[in-house]
Amino acid sequence: MFEEPVRRRGMASLTPLIDVVFLLLIFFMLTTSFLQTQSLSVVTPAPSADDLPKDARVVEIWLLGNGTLAIDGKPVERATLTEALNAAIGERKDLTVTILAEKGSRTQALVAAVEAARQSGAKSVGTARVETIAR
């Protein structure tokens, strides 16, 4: 008398799944950084004087406690630090720039020295804290 109704099998819609995948794609695209970062290697001091290479070519930037700067013993103004470092390095980009910070020197002078070394094209920068620098 009564026939059993024919059950139709429903198709699962893939639209919500595709929407979720596209949302995830957009999320990861927006949160990923595609910028190339610049790096500057920092050389740590050697444990002893015997471990230092004998043929090392080094340019020294001295950060004095009274706020003055010097490159290889010659006083330099902070505004002309990059130009003076370019003149000291010249075309030899394989030199190591060593920043010697005297006790009481300012952090901003250290940041300016590292930035000047980066702008002058130095491939490696070393830092050291010294008690007093012979003048």
C-alpha atoms as a printed R data frame, in Angstrom:
    type eleno elety resid chain resno      x      y      z
1   ATOM     1    CA   MET     A     1  0.000  0.000  0.000
2   ATOM     2    CA   PHE     A     2  2.587  2.559  0.952
3   ATOM     3    CA   GLU     A     3  5.765  2.567 -0.989
4   ATOM     4    CA   GLU     A     4  8.981  3.418  0.672
5   ATOM     5    CA   PRO     A     5 10.215  6.806 -0.528
6   ATOM     6    CA   VAL     A     6 13.316  6.773 -2.649
7   ATOM     7    CA   ARG     A     7 16.181  8.332 -0.803
8   ATOM     8    CA   ARG     A     8 18.239 10.691 -2.790
9   ATOM     9    CA   ARG     A     9 21.831 10.921 -1.919
10  ATOM    10    CA   GLY     A    10 22.868 14.521 -1.483
11  ATOM    11    CA   MET     A    11 26.114 15.841 -2.905
12  ATOM    12    CA   ALA     A    12 28.407 17.529 -0.433
13  ATOM    13    CA   SER     A    13 29.191 21.046 -1.527
14  ATOM    14    CA   LEU     A    14 32.853 21.948 -1.780
15  ATOM    15    CA   THR     A    15 32.195 25.689 -1.721
16  ATOM    16    CA   PRO     A    16 32.732 26.138  2.061
17  ATOM    17    CA   LEU     A    17 35.957 24.144  1.883
18  ATOM    18    CA   ILE     A    18 37.256 26.270 -0.993
19  ATOM    19    CA   ASP     A    19 36.318 29.435  0.917
20  ATOM    20    CA   VAL     A    20 38.283 28.284  3.966
21  ATOM    21    CA   VAL     A    21 41.322 27.394  1.857
22  ATOM    22    CA   PHE     A    22 41.303 30.824  0.185
23  ATOM    23    CA   LEU     A    23 40.962 32.563  3.551
24  ATOM    24    CA   LEU     A    24 43.941 30.635  4.881
25  ATOM    25    CA   LEU     A    25 45.918 31.478  1.759
26  ATOM    26    CA   ILE     A    26 45.175 35.177  2.159
27  ATOM    27    CA   PHE     A    27 46.057 35.021  5.868
28  ATOM    28    CA   PHE     A    28 49.449 33.425  5.239
29  ATOM    29    CA   MET     A    29 50.197 35.809  2.374
30  ATOM    30    CA   LEU     A    30 49.541 38.809  4.595
31  ATOM    31    CA   THR     A    31 51.507 37.532  7.583
32  ATOM    32    CA   THR     A    32 54.595 36.417  5.667
33  ATOM    33    CA   SER     A    33 57.368 38.914  5.143
34  ATOM    34    CA   PHE     A    34 58.922 38.960  1.700
35  ATOM    35    CA   LEU     A    35 61.533 41.607  2.482
36  ATOM    36    CA   GLN     A    36 65.193 40.830  2.174
37  ATOM    37    CA   THR     A    37 67.048 41.659  5.345
38  ATOM    38    CA   GLN     A    38 70.578 42.943  5.495
39  ATOM    39    CA   SER     A    39 73.036 41.294  7.807
40  ATOM    40    CA   LEU     A    40 76.332 42.365  9.255
41  ATOM    41    CA   SER     A    41 78.574 39.832 10.937
42  ATOM    42    CA   VAL     A    42 79.917 40.848 14.333
43  ATOM    43    CA   VAL     A    43 83.287 39.423 15.306
44  ATOM    44    CA   THR     A    44 83.719 38.577 18.963
45  ATOM    45    CA   PRO     A    45 87.061 39.339 20.613
46  ATOM    46    CA   ALA     A    46 89.736 36.652 20.670
47  ATOM    47    CA   PRO     A    47 90.363 35.044 24.067
48  ATOM    48    CA   SER     A    48 94.048 35.975 23.998
49  ATOM    49    CA   ALA     A    49 96.481 38.011 21.937
50  ATOM    50    CA   ASP     A    50 98.089 34.796 20.634
51  ATOM    51    CA   ASP     A    51 94.827 33.822 18.915
52  ATOM    52    CA   LEU     A    52 94.707 36.986 16.814
53  ATOM    53    CA   PRO     A    53 95.805 36.628 13.195
54  ATOM    54    CA   LYS     A    54 99.120 38.341 12.555
55  ATOM    55    CA   ASP     A    55 98.126 39.664  9.117
56  ATOM    56    CA   ALA     A    56 94.750 41.048 10.216
57  ATOM    57    CA   ARG     A    57 93.813 44.329  8.597
58  ATOM    58    CA   VAL     A    58 91.792 46.349 11.086
59  ATOM    59    CA   VAL     A    59 90.369 49.863 11.171
60  ATOM    60    CA   GLU     A    60 89.696 51.032 14.722
61  ATOM    61    CA   ILE     A    61 86.883 53.368 15.702
62  ATOM    62    CA   TRP     A    62 87.408 54.700 19.219
63  ATOM    63    CA   LEU     A    63 84.422 55.832 21.253
64  ATOM    64    CA   LEU     A    64 85.860 57.978 24.025
65  ATOM    65    CA   GLY     A    65 84.178 58.593 27.352
66  ATOM    66    CA   ASN     A    66 83.938 62.347 26.766
67  ATOM    67    CA   GLY     A    67 81.754 61.788 23.674
68  ATOM    68    CA   THR     A    68 84.373 62.227 20.955
69  ATOM    69    CA   LEU     A    69 85.096 59.742 18.186
70  ATOM    70    CA   ALA     A    70 88.381 58.825 16.545
71  ATOM    71    CA   ILE     A    71 89.361 56.608 13.614
72  ATOM    72    CA   ASP     A    72 92.833 55.100 13.967
73  ATOM    73    CA   GLY     A    73 93.746 57.810 16.470
74  ATOM    74    CA   LYS     A    74 92.527 60.780 14.421
75  ATOM    75    CA   PRO     A    75 89.591 62.724 15.916
76  ATOM    76    CA   VAL     A    76 86.426 62.677 13.811
77  ATOM    77    CA   GLU     A    77 83.085 64.462 14.099
78  ATOM    78    CA   ARG     A    78 80.001 62.258 14.247
79  ATOM    79    CA   ALA     A    79 78.530 63.973 11.165
80  ATOM    80    CA   THR     A    80 81.565 63.026  9.050
81  ATOM    81    CA   LEU     A    81 82.104 59.554 10.509
82  ATOM    82    CA   THR     A    82 80.927 57.667  7.409
83  ATOM    83    CA   GLU     A    83 83.100 59.718  5.049
84  ATOM    84    CA   ALA     A    84 86.155 59.340  7.282
85  ATOM    85    CA   LEU     A    85 85.569 55.592  7.539
86  ATOM    86    CA   ASN     A    86 85.212 55.354  3.747
87  ATOM    87    CA   ALA     A    87 88.563 57.123  3.416
88  ATOM    88    CA   ALA     A    88 90.187 54.775  5.964
89  ATOM    89    CA   ILE     A    89 88.807 51.630  4.336
90  ATOM    90    CA   GLY     A    90 89.273 52.731  0.760
91  ATOM    91    CA   GLU     A    91 88.687 49.970 -1.778
92  ATOM    92    CA   ARG     A    92 89.659 47.184  0.640
93  ATOM    93    CA   LYS     A    93 86.262 45.883  1.741
94  ATOM    94    CA   ASP     A    94 87.804 42.831  3.460
95  ATOM    95    CA   LEU     A    95 88.953 44.926  6.441
96  ATOM    96    CA   THR     A    96 87.547 44.336  9.883
97  ATOM    97    CA   VAL     A    97 86.179 47.442 11.579
98  ATOM    98    CA   THR     A    98 86.786 47.258 15.333
99  ATOM    99    CA   ILE     A    99 84.806 49.559 17.599
100 ATOM   100    CA   LEU     A   100 86.568 50.199 20.909
101 ATOM   101    CA   ALA     A   101 84.168 51.673 23.469
102 ATOM   102    CA   GLU     A   102 85.695 53.360 26.497
103 ATOM   103    CA   LYS     A   103 83.913 53.239 29.823
104 ATOM   104    CA   GLY     A   104 81.342 56.022 29.906
105 ATOM   105    CA   SER     A   105 80.835 56.216 26.130
106 ATOM   106    CA   ARG     A   106 77.274 56.626 24.881
107 ATOM   107    CA   THR     A   107 75.220 53.893 23.255
108 ATOM   108    CA   GLN     A   108 74.133 56.253 20.470
109 ATOM   109    CA   ALA     A   109 77.795 56.683 19.473
110 ATOM   110    CA   LEU     A   110 78.105 52.884 19.226
111 ATOM   111    CA   VAL     A   111 74.978 52.692 17.061
112 ATOM   112    CA   ALA     A   112 76.316 55.501 14.843
113 ATOM   113    CA   ALA     A   113 79.656 53.682 14.480
114 ATOM   114    CA   VAL     A   114 77.997 50.385 13.507
115 ATOM   115    CA   GLU     A   115 75.755 52.206 11.016
116 ATOM   116    CA   ALA     A   116 78.772 54.024  9.533
117 ATOM   117    CA   ALA     A   117 80.594 50.688  9.176
118 ATOM   118    CA   ARG     A   118 77.578 49.201  7.406
119 ATOM   119    CA   GLN     A   119 77.263 52.182  5.066
120 ATOM   120    CA   SER     A   120 80.963 52.124  4.234
121 ATOM   121    CA   GLY     A   121 80.693 48.516  3.035
122 ATOM   122    CA   ALA     A   122 82.638 46.739  5.785
123 ATOM   123    CA   LYS     A   123 81.891 43.017  5.816
124 ATOM   124    CA   SER     A   124 82.700 42.397  9.497
125 ATOM   125    CA   VAL     A   125 82.511 44.555 12.607
126 ATOM   126    CA   GLY     A   126 84.000 43.781 15.995
127 ATOM   127    CA   THR     A   127 83.212 45.474 19.272
128 ATOM   128    CA   ALA     A   128 85.153 45.622 22.503
129 ATOM   129    CA   ARG     A   129 84.897 47.528 25.743
130 ATOM   130    CA   VAL     A   130 88.157 48.921 27.082
131 ATOM   131    CA   GLU     A   131 88.872 50.663 30.345
132 ATOM   132    CA   THR     A   132 90.951 53.499 28.907
133 ATOM   133    CA   ILE     A   133 92.326 54.092 25.455
134 ATOM   134    CA   ALA     A   134 95.879 55.351 25.100
135 ATOM   135    CA   ARG     A   135 95.717 58.739 23.452
